[in-house]
Structure formats: C-alpha cells, structure tokens
Amino acid sequence: LTRELPELSGISRAKCSNYIGDAIDCAKLTGFQEVMLIGHIGKLVKLAGGVMNTHSRTADCRRELFCAHAALCGADPELCRALMREVSSDGCLKVLEQAGLRDVVMQSLLDAIQHVLTRRADGMRIGALLFSLEAGFLGMTSEAETLLREWRTEL
C-alpha cells in the first residue's frame, strides 16, 4: 500500500488486532486527534454493521453485510443468494465484480463504515482504508481521503 499511497510510509503505526472499538476508545483517551484504520476487507467490512470486535467467534457477518449493501445498490435476489454462499470476502468481491456492482457496493460499505467510526470516535477524526490480499487496494472512507490529502501537503 505504501507504493500506492506513499504518505502512509512516514506515519506511526499500532496494531489493534480484532479489538477495533477498544483501540479507538484508547486512542481517544490518550489524546490522539487523528486515526487511520488500515485493514483487510474481511475484518473492516464488519465495521459497516457496527461490529467493533471483529474476531469471527464474536461476529462473522461479512456475507450478510455484502448482501445487504448489494441489495441496497440494486442487486437481485439471485445475486444476494450467491453472496450468501461465499465463504470469504474475496469471494464476495468476485461475485460483485462479475455483476458489475463491486465499486458501488464498496462505496456503500465505506460510507457505512465511516458513519460507524465517526459515531464511535466521538470527535476524534478517523477514517479507514481497505485492501484485499487478492484484489489489492479497495478504497477508503471519506474522512480517510481528507486525512490523506492533508498529510500529503505536510510531506
């Protein structure tokens, strides 16, 4: 990702594993003013549903979120069934790509993720950048775009 987004190479990083909600709370309590979550679609897609502990034992709603957002973007019932049969986020992305809906569904998911993050961060600026090991960079939330634009000017 640092090749595609060089402004990421100079920032401090911390891993938060599956405990994204707790990490956001800790960042806020310790005085962070800006946070960028960078993660795999299989973890961060869960944020679109308000899930803050992304371990699969706690919540594995990836297919359901892909399906719901695809339906919101005009997917027919057969496409929704195909998404529900997939076992991975990359599989869902492939189904959406074949249907010509990947970009619009990703944007819907990113908008939902931003909404959830903004509510949780309670005044702290926060955005998210999503990738897949198979598909590469998938997109970023609106606040992530703003933060990156500001960080570019600071380089």
Short mmCIF file of C-alpha atoms in Angstrom, two decimals:
data_model
loop_
_atom_site.label_atom_id
_atom_site.label_comp_id
_atom_site.label_asym_id
_atom_site.label_seq_id
_atom_site.Cartn_x
_atom_site.Cartn_y
_atom_site.Cartn_z
CA LEU A 1 0.00 0.00 0.00
CA THR A 2 2.86 2.41 0.63
CA ARG A 3 3.71 2.26 -3.07
CA GLU A 4 0.19 3.39 -3.97
CA LEU A 5 -0.09 5.79 -1.01
CA PRO A 6 3.44 6.99 -0.12
CA GLU A 7 2.12 9.32 2.60
CA LEU A 8 1.43 6.21 4.69
CA SER A 9 5.12 5.32 4.87
CA GLY A 10 6.01 8.03 7.36
CA ILE A 11 3.24 7.60 9.92
CA SER A 12 3.39 5.93 13.30
CA ARG A 13 1.54 2.63 13.42
CA ALA A 14 -0.04 0.42 16.02
CA LYS A 15 -1.74 -2.93 15.62
CA CYS A 16 -5.12 -3.38 17.24
CA SER A 17 -5.95 -6.91 16.13
CA ASN A 18 -9.66 -7.67 16.41
CA TYR A 19 -10.39 -5.12 19.13
CA ILE A 20 -11.07 -2.12 16.94
CA GLY A 21 -13.61 -0.48 19.24
CA ASP A 22 -11.29 -0.74 22.23
CA ALA A 23 -8.40 0.64 20.15
CA ILE A 24 -10.50 3.64 19.09
CA ASP A 25 -11.50 4.27 22.71
CA CYS A 26 -7.87 4.05 23.88
CA ALA A 27 -6.67 6.35 21.11
CA LYS A 28 -9.24 8.94 22.12
CA LEU A 29 -8.41 8.63 25.81
CA THR A 30 -4.67 9.04 25.16
CA GLY A 31 -5.15 12.21 23.15
CA PHE A 32 -4.96 11.11 19.55
CA GLN A 33 -6.64 13.61 17.27
CA GLU A 34 -6.48 11.60 14.04
CA VAL A 35 -6.59 7.87 13.36
CA MET A 36 -6.42 5.93 10.12
CA LEU A 37 -7.52 2.31 10.23
CA ILE A 38 -5.85 0.21 7.55
CA GLY A 39 -7.05 -3.31 7.21
CA HIS A 40 -8.26 -6.28 5.26
CA ILE A 41 -11.80 -6.16 3.92
CA GLY A 42 -12.62 -9.36 5.81
CA LYS A 43 -12.11 -7.57 9.12
CA LEU A 44 -13.08 -3.99 8.40
CA VAL A 45 -16.28 -4.80 6.49
CA LYS A 46 -17.72 -5.82 9.86
CA LEU A 47 -17.49 -2.19 10.96
CA ALA A 48 -20.26 -1.38 8.46
CA GLY A 49 -22.58 -3.35 10.74
CA GLY A 50 -21.33 -1.70 13.92
CA VAL A 51 -19.23 -4.71 14.95
CA MET A 52 -16.25 -3.47 16.96
CA ASN A 53 -14.72 -6.85 17.90
CA THR A 54 -14.01 -8.40 14.52
CA HIS A 55 -12.98 -11.89 15.66
CA SER A 56 -15.03 -14.49 13.78
CA ARG A 57 -16.12 -16.09 17.06
CA THR A 58 -17.69 -12.80 18.10
CA ALA A 59 -19.27 -11.81 14.80
CA ASP A 60 -18.92 -13.16 11.30
CA CYS A 61 -21.41 -11.09 9.37
CA ARG A 62 -19.28 -10.46 6.27
CA ARG A 63 -21.58 -12.17 3.77
CA GLU A 64 -24.66 -10.58 5.31
CA LEU A 65 -23.14 -7.11 5.05
CA PHE A 66 -22.08 -7.64 1.46
CA CYS A 67 -25.56 -8.96 0.70
CA ALA A 68 -27.40 -6.11 2.43
CA HIS A 69 -25.33 -3.42 0.72
CA ALA A 70 -25.60 -5.18 -2.63
CA ALA A 71 -29.39 -5.23 -2.21
CA LEU A 72 -29.33 -1.51 -1.36
CA CYS A 73 -27.39 -0.98 -4.59
CA GLY A 74 -29.90 -2.87 -6.74
CA ALA A 75 -28.74 -6.48 -6.61
CA ASP A 76 -31.39 -9.04 -7.46
CA PRO A 77 -32.27 -11.95 -5.15
CA GLU A 78 -30.11 -14.42 -7.10
CA LEU A 79 -27.02 -12.25 -6.66
CA CYS A 80 -27.82 -11.93 -2.95
CA ARG A 81 -28.07 -15.72 -2.70
CA ALA A 82 -24.72 -16.06 -4.48
CA LEU A 83 -23.13 -13.67 -1.96
CA MET A 84 -24.58 -15.65 0.94
CA ARG A 85 -22.98 -18.84 -0.46
CA GLU A 86 -19.50 -17.34 -0.48
CA VAL A 87 -17.10 -18.28 2.29
CA SER A 88 -14.76 -15.28 2.04
CA SER A 89 -14.81 -11.56 1.45
CA ASP A 90 -12.65 -12.05 -1.64
CA GLY A 91 -15.29 -14.45 -2.94
CA CYS A 92 -17.96 -11.81 -2.38
CA LEU A 93 -15.84 -9.25 -4.21
CA LYS A 94 -15.53 -11.59 -7.19
CA VAL A 95 -19.30 -12.14 -7.30
CA LEU A 96 -19.87 -8.38 -7.18
CA GLU A 97 -17.22 -7.77 -9.86
CA GLN A 98 -18.89 -10.26 -12.20
CA ALA A 99 -22.22 -8.49 -11.65
CA GLY A 100 -20.69 -5.06 -12.27
CA LEU A 101 -21.55 -3.92 -8.75
CA ARG A 102 -18.24 -4.07 -6.91
CA ASP A 103 -17.48 -0.35 -6.93
CA VAL A 104 -20.96 0.82 -5.94
CA VAL A 105 -21.27 -1.78 -3.16
CA MET A 106 -17.79 -0.94 -1.87
CA GLN A 107 -18.78 2.73 -1.72
CA SER A 108 -21.94 1.86 0.19
CA LEU A 109 -19.91 -0.20 2.66
CA LEU A 110 -17.28 2.53 3.01
CA ASP A 111 -20.00 5.10 3.74
CA ALA A 112 -21.47 2.85 6.43
CA ILE A 113 -18.01 2.23 7.92
CA GLN A 114 -17.34 5.97 8.08
CA HIS A 115 -20.68 6.57 9.79
CA VAL A 116 -19.96 3.93 12.46
CA LEU A 117 -16.38 5.12 13.01
CA THR A 118 -17.39 8.76 13.33
CA ARG A 119 -20.02 7.89 15.91
CA ARG A 120 -17.57 5.73 17.92
CA ALA A 121 -14.70 8.23 17.74
CA ASP A 122 -16.88 10.98 19.23
CA GLY A 123 -14.96 13.99 17.93
CA MET A 124 -11.65 12.36 17.04
CA ARG A 125 -11.03 12.34 13.29
CA ILE A 126 -10.99 8.80 11.96
CA GLY A 127 -11.03 7.11 8.59
CA ALA A 128 -10.46 3.67 7.14
CA LEU A 129 -8.58 2.27 4.18
CA LEU A 130 -9.46 -1.23 2.96
CA PHE A 131 -7.47 -3.76 0.98
CA SER A 132 -7.59 -7.39 -0.03
CA LEU A 133 -4.64 -9.69 -0.50
CA GLU A 134 -6.15 -10.79 -3.82
CA ALA A 135 -7.65 -7.54 -5.13
CA GLY A 136 -5.22 -5.03 -3.57
CA PHE A 137 -6.40 -1.55 -2.59
CA LEU A 138 -10.21 -1.43 -2.47
CA GLY A 139 -10.98 2.07 -1.30
CA MET A 140 -11.13 4.44 1.62
CA THR A 141 -13.73 6.30 3.58
CA SER A 142 -14.40 10.00 3.04
CA GLU A 143 -12.51 11.02 6.18
CA ALA A 144 -9.56 8.84 5.16
CA GLU A 145 -9.42 10.74 1.86
CA THR A 146 -9.44 14.05 3.73
CA LEU A 147 -6.73 12.95 6.16
CA LEU A 148 -4.51 11.65 3.36
CA ARG A 149 -4.94 14.88 1.40
CA GLU A 150 -3.87 16.87 4.47
CA TRP A 151 -0.94 14.55 5.19
CA ARG A 152 0.24 14.92 1.56
CA THR A 153 0.53 18.68 1.99
CA GLU A 154 2.56 18.17 5.19
CA LEU A 155 5.20 15.99 3.46
#
